[in-house]
Amino acid sequence: MQTQLRIAVQKSGRLSDDSIQLIRECGIKFYNGAGKLKTEATNFPAELLFLRDDDIPRYVEDGVADIGIIGENVFVETQSQADLVKRLGFSKCRLSLALPKAVDYQGVQQFDGMRIATSYPNLLNKYFAGKGIKADIHEISGSVEIAPSIGLADAVCDIVSSGSTLLSNGLKEVETIFESEAVMIARKELGPLKEAILKKLLFRIESVQKAKGNRYILLNAPNTAIAKITNLLPGIKSPTILPLAEEGWSSLHSVIGEDEFWDIIESLKEAGAQGILVVPIEKMIA
Ligand code: ATP
Ligand code: ZN
C-alpha cells in the first residue's frame, strides 16, 4: 500500500472548519461524511483523522497520527514532544487572567495567594514562576468562567477572543499570559517517505498563505504615468504592461499586499490610474 500521511484535525469545534478548509485549499480532496472518524484523501497520499483537539498532541507523539492541527495553547500546555512545523494564522485567541469586575486591579502581584481556576495549569504556573508569584491553581476542564460566581475561585485564567464570555460572567480581563493561533505539529522522525509528503503539504500551505495576503491588481493609465505607477506597484518582479487599443494608454497588472492597497490607492489615482480592479489570488508561488 502507498504510504499515507495521517493528519489529525479537530472533529468539531473552533478549529475544525478552518483546518478542513486549509486542507481543501491545498487541493486535497476527501469526503467528510458526518460522524466519520477517518477518511482517505482521493488525490493526495493522506488520511484524515477527526479527533478531540486535546487528544491530538498525544496521538501525534504516539504515532497514531503523523501530523496534527491544534491550538498552540493546547500544544504548549500538554508539553508535547512533537515539533511545531507551521503557524497557521487562524483560531487566534489569548489566554488571560480575569477578575470579578468589582475587584480593583493593581497589578499582577495581586494574584499572589489567590485561588485561580483554569484548564491551563502548566502555562499559568510557568507564567507565575517567571514573576515570583505563588497562587493556588485549581485545574478544571470546562466552564472555567463560572468558578468565581460559585465560590470556587477568586480569579480565572481562560481563553479569550472577544472577551464577551468573561463580561457576561461578571469578569474583566486584566492580564494576557499567552497568545495563541492554530499550529501544525508533527511527530519526530517521520521517516523519508512521510517527510516528503509533509514537505509537499507545507509547500502548498505556504502558497495558499501567500496568496491570501496578496491581491492581483489591474489598472489603466496613460503611458506618461507608467513610470510613477510602476514605482508604487513593484509586484513580484515588476508589473506587466500591455498596450490598450486606445493610443497612448496601457493596462498595468501587478501583485500587491492586501494591507498595502489601501495605503497607495490615493497615490495611484493621483498618478493617473483609472479603472482599478483588485482580485483575489488562489495560489501564489513566488
Ligand atoms: P473538543 O471537543 O475538541 O475538546 P474544545 O471545547 O476543547 O473542543 P474549542 O472550544 O473548539 O475546544 O477550541 C479549540 C481551540 O480553538 C482552542 O484550544 C483555542 O486554540 C481555539 N479557540 C478557543 N476559543 C477561541 C475563540 N473564542 N476564538 C478563536 N479561537 C479559539
Ligand atoms: Zn478540547
CSV table of N, CA and C in Angstrom, one decimal, residues 151-261:
chain,number,residue,atom,x,y,z
A,151,GLY,N,-18.1,30.5,44.0
A,151,GLY,CA,-17.2,30.5,45.1
A,151,GLY,C,-16.0,29.5,45.1
A,152,LEU,N,-15.8,29.0,43.8
A,152,LEU,CA,-14.7,28.0,43.7
A,152,LEU,C,-13.3,28.7,43.5
A,153,ALA,N,-13.3,29.9,43.1
A,153,ALA,CA,-12.0,30.6,42.9
A,153,ALA,C,-12.2,32.1,43.0
A,154,ASP,N,-11.0,32.8,43.2
A,154,ASP,CA,-11.1,34.2,43.2
A,154,ASP,C,-10.9,34.9,41.9
A,155,ALA,N,-10.3,34.1,41.0
A,155,ALA,CA,-9.9,34.6,39.6
A,155,ALA,C,-9.9,33.4,38.7
A,156,VAL,N,-9.9,33.7,37.4
A,156,VAL,CA,-9.8,32.6,36.4
A,156,VAL,C,-8.6,33.0,35.4
A,157,CYS,N,-8.2,31.9,34.7
A,157,CYS,CA,-7.2,32.1,33.6
A,157,CYS,C,-7.8,31.3,32.5
A,158,ASP,N,-8.3,32.0,31.4
A,158,ASP,CA,-9.1,31.3,30.4
A,158,ASP,C,-8.8,31.8,29.0
A,159,ILE,N,-9.3,31.1,28.0
A,159,ILE,CA,-9.1,31.5,26.6
A,159,ILE,C,-10.1,32.6,26.3
A,160,VAL,N,-9.6,33.7,25.7
A,160,VAL,CA,-10.5,34.8,25.4
A,160,VAL,C,-10.2,35.2,23.9
A,161,SER,N,-11.3,35.5,23.2
A,161,SER,CA,-11.1,36.1,21.9
A,161,SER,C,-11.7,37.5,21.9
A,162,SER,N,-13.0,37.6,22.1
A,162,SER,CA,-13.6,39.0,22.2
A,162,SER,C,-13.7,39.5,23.6
A,163,GLY,N,-13.8,38.6,24.5
A,163,GLY,CA,-14.0,39.0,25.9
A,163,GLY,C,-15.4,39.0,26.4
A,164,SER,N,-16.4,38.6,25.5
A,164,SER,CA,-17.8,38.7,25.8
A,164,SER,C,-18.2,37.6,26.8
A,165,THR,N,-17.6,36.5,26.7
A,165,THR,CA,-17.9,35.4,27.7
A,165,THR,C,-17.6,35.8,29.1
A,166,LEU,N,-16.4,36.4,29.2
A,166,LEU,CA,-15.9,36.9,30.6
A,166,LEU,C,-16.9,38.0,31.1
A,167,LEU,N,-17.2,38.9,30.2
A,167,LEU,CA,-18.1,40.0,30.6
A,167,LEU,C,-19.5,39.5,31.1
A,168,SER,N,-20.0,38.6,30.3
A,168,SER,CA,-21.3,38.1,30.7
A,168,SER,C,-21.3,37.2,32.0
A,169,ASN,N,-20.1,36.9,32.4
A,169,ASN,CA,-20.0,36.2,33.7
A,169,ASN,C,-19.5,37.1,34.8
A,170,GLY,N,-19.6,38.4,34.6
A,170,GLY,CA,-19.2,39.4,35.6
A,170,GLY,C,-17.7,39.5,35.8
A,171,LEU,N,-16.9,39.1,34.8
A,171,LEU,CA,-15.4,39.1,35.0
A,171,LEU,C,-14.8,40.2,34.0
A,172,LYS,N,-13.6,40.6,34.4
A,172,LYS,CA,-12.9,41.5,33.5
A,172,LYS,C,-11.5,41.0,33.3
A,173,GLU,N,-11.0,41.1,32.0
A,173,GLU,CA,-9.7,40.6,31.6
A,173,GLU,C,-8.7,41.6,32.1
A,174,VAL,N,-7.6,41.1,32.8
A,174,VAL,CA,-6.7,42.1,33.3
A,174,VAL,C,-5.2,41.8,32.9
A,175,GLU,N,-4.9,40.6,32.4
A,175,GLU,CA,-3.5,40.3,32.1
A,175,GLU,C,-3.5,39.1,31.0
A,176,THR,N,-2.8,39.4,29.9
A,176,THR,CA,-2.7,38.3,28.9
A,176,THR,C,-1.4,37.5,29.2
A,177,ILE,N,-1.6,36.2,29.3
A,177,ILE,CA,-0.3,35.4,29.6
A,177,ILE,C,0.2,34.6,28.4
A,178,PHE,N,-0.6,34.4,27.4
A,178,PHE,CA,-0.2,33.6,26.2
A,178,PHE,C,-1.0,34.0,25.0
A,179,GLU,N,-0.4,34.2,23.9
A,179,GLU,CA,-1.1,34.5,22.6
A,179,GLU,C,-1.1,33.2,21.8
A,180,SER,N,-2.2,32.8,21.2
A,180,SER,CA,-2.3,31.5,20.5
A,180,SER,C,-2.9,31.6,19.1
A,181,GLU,N,-2.5,30.7,18.3
A,181,GLU,CA,-3.1,30.6,17.0
A,181,GLU,C,-3.0,29.1,16.6
A,182,ALA,N,-3.7,28.7,15.6
A,182,ALA,CA,-3.6,27.3,15.2
A,182,ALA,C,-2.2,27.0,14.7
A,183,VAL,N,-1.7,25.8,15.0
A,183,VAL,CA,-0.4,25.4,14.5
A,183,VAL,C,-0.4,24.0,14.0
A,184,MET,N,0.5,23.7,13.1
A,184,MET,CA,0.7,22.3,12.6
A,184,MET,C,1.8,21.7,13.4
A,185,ILE,N,1.6,20.5,14.0
A,185,ILE,CA,2.6,19.8,14.7
A,185,ILE,C,2.9,18.5,14.0
A,186,ALA,N,4.1,18.0,14.2
A,186,ALA,CA,4.5,16.7,13.5
A,186,ALA,C,5.3,15.9,14.5
A,187,ARG,N,5.1,14.6,14.3
A,187,ARG,CA,5.9,13.6,15.1
A,187,ARG,C,7.4,13.7,14.6
A,188,LYS,N,8.2,13.5,15.6
A,188,LYS,CA,9.7,13.5,15.3
A,188,LYS,C,9.9,12.2,14.5
A,189,GLU,N,11.0,12.2,13.6
A,189,GLU,CA,11.4,11.0,12.9
A,189,GLU,C,10.3,10.4,12.1
A,190,LEU,N,9.7,11.1,11.2
A,190,LEU,CA,8.6,10.6,10.4
A,190,LEU,C,9.1,9.6,9.4
A,191,GLY,N,10.4,9.7,9.1
A,191,GLY,CA,11.0,8.8,8.0
A,191,GLY,C,10.9,9.5,6.7
A,192,PRO,N,11.7,9.0,5.7
A,192,PRO,CA,11.9,9.8,4.5
A,192,PRO,C,10.6,9.9,3.7
A,193,LEU,N,9.8,8.8,3.6
A,193,LEU,CA,8.6,8.9,2.8
A,193,LEU,C,7.6,9.9,3.3
A,194,LYS,N,7.3,9.8,4.6
A,194,LYS,CA,6.3,10.7,5.1
A,194,LYS,C,6.9,12.2,5.2
A,195,GLU,N,8.2,12.3,5.4
A,195,GLU,CA,8.8,13.6,5.4
A,195,GLU,C,8.5,14.3,4.0
A,196,ALA,N,8.7,13.5,3.0
A,196,ALA,CA,8.5,14.0,1.6
A,196,ALA,C,7.1,14.5,1.4
A,197,ILE,N,6.1,13.7,1.9
A,197,ILE,CA,4.7,14.1,1.8
A,197,ILE,C,4.4,15.4,2.6
A,198,LEU,N,5.0,15.4,3.8
A,198,LEU,CA,4.8,16.6,4.6
A,198,LEU,C,5.4,17.9,3.9
A,199,LYS,N,6.5,17.7,3.3
A,199,LYS,CA,7.2,18.8,2.6
A,199,LYS,C,6.3,19.3,1.5
A,200,LYS,N,5.7,18.4,0.8
A,200,LYS,CA,4.7,18.8,-0.3
A,200,LYS,C,3.6,19.6,0.3
A,201,LEU,N,3.0,19.1,1.4
A,201,LEU,CA,1.9,19.7,2.0
A,201,LEU,C,2.3,21.1,2.5
A,202,LEU,N,3.5,21.3,3.1
A,202,LEU,CA,3.9,22.6,3.6
A,202,LEU,C,4.1,23.6,2.5
A,203,PHE,N,4.6,23.1,1.4
A,203,PHE,CA,4.8,23.9,0.2
A,203,PHE,C,3.4,24.5,-0.2
A,204,ARG,N,2.4,23.6,-0.3
A,204,ARG,CA,1.1,24.0,-0.7
A,204,ARG,C,0.5,25.0,0.3
A,205,ILE,N,0.7,24.8,1.6
A,205,ILE,CA,0.2,25.7,2.6
A,205,ILE,C,0.8,27.0,2.5
A,206,GLU,N,2.1,27.1,2.2
A,206,GLU,CA,2.8,28.3,2.1
A,206,GLU,C,2.2,29.1,0.9
A,207,SER,N,2.0,28.4,-0.2
A,207,SER,CA,1.5,29.2,-1.4
A,207,SER,C,0.0,29.7,-1.2
A,208,VAL,N,-0.7,28.9,-0.4
A,208,VAL,CA,-2.1,29.4,0.0
A,208,VAL,C,-2.0,30.6,0.9
A,209,GLN,N,-1.1,30.5,1.9
A,209,GLN,CA,-1.0,31.6,2.8
A,209,GLN,C,-0.5,32.9,2.1
A,210,LYS,N,0.5,32.7,1.2
A,210,LYS,CA,1.0,33.9,0.5
A,210,LYS,C,-0.1,34.5,-0.4
A,211,ALA,N,-0.9,33.7,-1.0
A,211,ALA,CA,-1.9,34.2,-1.9
A,211,ALA,C,-3.0,34.9,-1.1
A,212,LYS,N,-3.2,34.5,0.1
A,212,LYS,CA,-4.3,35.1,1.0
A,212,LYS,C,-3.9,36.5,1.4
A,213,GLY,N,-2.6,36.8,1.5
A,213,GLY,CA,-2.1,38.1,2.0
A,213,GLY,C,-1.9,39.1,0.8
A,214,ASN,N,-2.2,38.6,-0.4
A,214,ASN,CA,-1.9,39.4,-1.6
A,214,ASN,C,-3.1,39.5,-2.5
A,215,ARG,N,-3.1,40.5,-3.4
A,215,ARG,CA,-4.2,40.7,-4.4
A,215,ARG,C,-3.6,41.0,-5.7
A,216,TYR,N,-4.3,40.6,-6.8
A,216,TYR,CA,-3.9,40.9,-8.1
A,216,TYR,C,-4.5,42.2,-8.5
A,217,ILE,N,-3.8,43.2,-9.0
A,217,ILE,CA,-4.3,44.5,-9.3
A,217,ILE,C,-4.1,44.8,-10.8
A,218,LEU,N,-5.2,45.3,-11.4
A,218,LEU,CA,-5.2,45.7,-12.8
A,218,LEU,C,-5.7,47.1,-12.9
A,219,LEU,N,-5.0,47.9,-13.7
A,219,LEU,CA,-5.5,49.3,-13.9
A,219,LEU,C,-5.1,49.8,-15.2
A,220,ASN,N,-5.8,50.8,-15.7
A,220,ASN,CA,-5.4,51.5,-16.9
A,220,ASN,C,-4.7,52.8,-16.5
A,221,ALA,N,-3.8,53.2,-17.4
A,221,ALA,CA,-3.1,54.5,-17.1
A,221,ALA,C,-2.5,55.1,-18.4
A,222,PRO,N,-2.4,56.4,-18.5
A,222,PRO,CA,-1.8,57.0,-19.7
A,222,PRO,C,-0.3,56.6,-19.6
A,223,ASN,N,0.3,56.4,-20.8
A,223,ASN,CA,1.7,55.9,-20.8
A,223,ASN,C,2.6,56.8,-20.1
A,224,THR,N,2.3,58.1,-20.0
A,224,THR,CA,3.2,59.1,-19.3
A,224,THR,C,3.2,58.8,-17.8
A,225,ALA,N,2.2,58.0,-17.3
A,225,ALA,CA,2.1,57.8,-15.8
A,225,ALA,C,2.8,56.4,-15.4
A,226,ILE,N,3.2,55.7,-16.5
A,226,ILE,CA,3.6,54.3,-16.2
A,226,ILE,C,4.8,54.2,-15.2
A,227,ALA,N,5.8,55.1,-15.4
A,227,ALA,CA,7.0,55.1,-14.5
A,227,ALA,C,6.6,55.3,-13.1
A,228,LYS,N,5.7,56.3,-12.8
A,228,LYS,CA,5.3,56.6,-11.5
A,228,LYS,C,4.5,55.5,-10.8
A,229,ILE,N,3.6,54.9,-11.6
A,229,ILE,CA,2.8,53.8,-11.1
A,229,ILE,C,3.6,52.5,-10.9
A,230,THR,N,4.6,52.3,-11.7
A,230,THR,CA,5.5,51.1,-11.5
A,230,THR,C,6.2,51.2,-10.2
A,231,ASN,N,6.6,52.5,-9.8
A,231,ASN,CA,7.2,52.7,-8.5
A,231,ASN,C,6.3,52.3,-7.4
A,232,LEU,N,5.0,52.6,-7.6
A,232,LEU,CA,4.1,52.3,-6.5
A,232,LEU,C,3.7,50.9,-6.4
A,233,LEU,N,3.9,50.1,-7.5
A,233,LEU,CA,3.4,48.8,-7.6
A,233,LEU,C,4.6,47.8,-8.1
A,234,PRO,N,5.6,47.6,-7.3
A,234,PRO,CA,6.7,46.8,-7.7
A,234,PRO,C,6.3,45.4,-8.1
A,235,GLY,N,5.3,44.8,-7.4
A,235,GLY,CA,4.9,43.4,-7.7
A,235,GLY,C,5.9,42.4,-7.4
A,236,ILE,N,5.8,41.2,-7.9
A,236,ILE,CA,6.7,40.1,-7.6
A,236,ILE,C,8.1,40.4,-8.2
A,237,LYS,N,8.1,40.8,-9.5
A,237,LYS,CA,9.3,41.1,-10.2
A,237,LYS,C,9.2,42.5,-10.7
A,238,SER,N,8.3,42.8,-11.6
A,238,SER,CA,7.9,44.2,-12.0
A,238,SER,C,6.5,44.0,-12.7
A,239,PRO,N,5.8,45.1,-12.8
A,239,PRO,CA,4.4,44.9,-13.3
A,239,PRO,C,4.4,44.5,-14.8
A,240,THR,N,3.4,43.9,-15.2
A,240,THR,CA,3.1,43.6,-16.6
A,240,THR,C,2.5,44.8,-17.2
A,241,ILE,N,3.0,45.2,-18.4
A,241,ILE,CA,2.4,46.4,-19.1
A,241,ILE,C,1.9,46.0,-20.5
A,242,LEU,N,0.6,46.2,-20.7
A,242,LEU,CA,0.1,45.8,-22.0
A,242,LEU,C,-0.5,47.1,-22.7
A,243,PRO,N,-0.4,47.2,-24.0
A,243,PRO,CA,-1.0,48.4,-24.6
A,243,PRO,C,-2.5,48.3,-24.7
A,244,LEU,N,-3.2,49.4,-24.5
A,244,LEU,CA,-4.7,49.4,-24.7
A,244,LEU,C,-4.9,49.7,-26.2
A,245,ALA,N,-6.1,49.4,-26.6
A,245,ALA,CA,-6.5,49.7,-28.0
A,245,ALA,C,-6.4,51.2,-28.2
A,246,GLU,N,-6.7,52.0,-27.2
A,246,GLU,CA,-6.6,53.4,-27.3
A,246,GLU,C,-5.2,53.9,-27.2
A,247,GLU,N,-4.8,54.6,-28.3
A,247,GLU,CA,-3.4,55.1,-28.4
A,247,GLU,C,-3.0,55.9,-27.1
A,248,GLY,N,-1.7,55.6,-26.7
A,248,GLY,CA,-1.2,56.4,-25.5
A,248,GLY,C,-1.6,55.9,-24.2
A,249,TRP,N,-2.3,54.7,-24.1
A,249,TRP,CA,-2.8,54.2,-22.8
A,249,TRP,C,-2.3,52.7,-22.7
A,250,SER,N,-2.1,52.3,-21.4
A,250,SER,CA,-1.7,50.9,-21.2
A,250,SER,C,-2.5,50.4,-20.0
A,251,SER,N,-2.4,49.0,-19.9
A,251,SER,CA,-3.0,48.3,-18.8
A,251,SER,C,-1.8,47.8,-18.0
A,252,LEU,N,-1.9,48.0,-16.7
A,252,LEU,CA,-0.8,47.5,-15.8
A,252,LEU,C,-1.3,46.5,-14.9
A,253,HIS,N,-0.6,45.4,-14.7
A,253,HIS,CA,-1.0,44.3,-13.8
A,253,HIS,C,0.1,44.0,-12.8
A,254,SER,N,-0.3,43.9,-11.6
A,254,SER,CA,0.8,43.6,-10.6
A,254,SER,C,0.1,42.9,-9.4
A,255,VAL,N,1.0,42.6,-8.4
A,255,VAL,CA,0.6,41.9,-7.2
A,255,VAL,C,0.8,42.9,-6.0
A,256,ILE,N,-0.1,43.0,-5.1
A,256,ILE,CA,0.1,43.9,-4.0
A,256,ILE,C,-0.4,43.3,-2.7
A,257,GLY,N,0.2,43.6,-1.6
A,257,GLY,CA,-0.2,43.2,-0.3
A,257,GLY,C,-1.6,43.7,0.0
A,258,GLU,N,-2.4,42.9,0.6
A,258,GLU,CA,-3.8,43.3,0.9
A,258,GLU,C,-3.8,44.6,1.7
A,259,ASP,N,-2.9,44.7,2.7
A,259,ASP,CA,-2.9,45.9,3.6
A,259,ASP,C,-2.4,47.1,2.9
A,260,GLU,N,-1.4,46.9,2.0
A,260,GLU,CA,-0.7,48.0,1.3
A,260,GLU,C,-1.7,48.7,0.4
A,261,PHE,N,-2.7,47.9,-0.2
A,261,PHE,CA,-3.5,48.5,-1.2
A,261,PHE,C,-4.2,49.8,-0.8
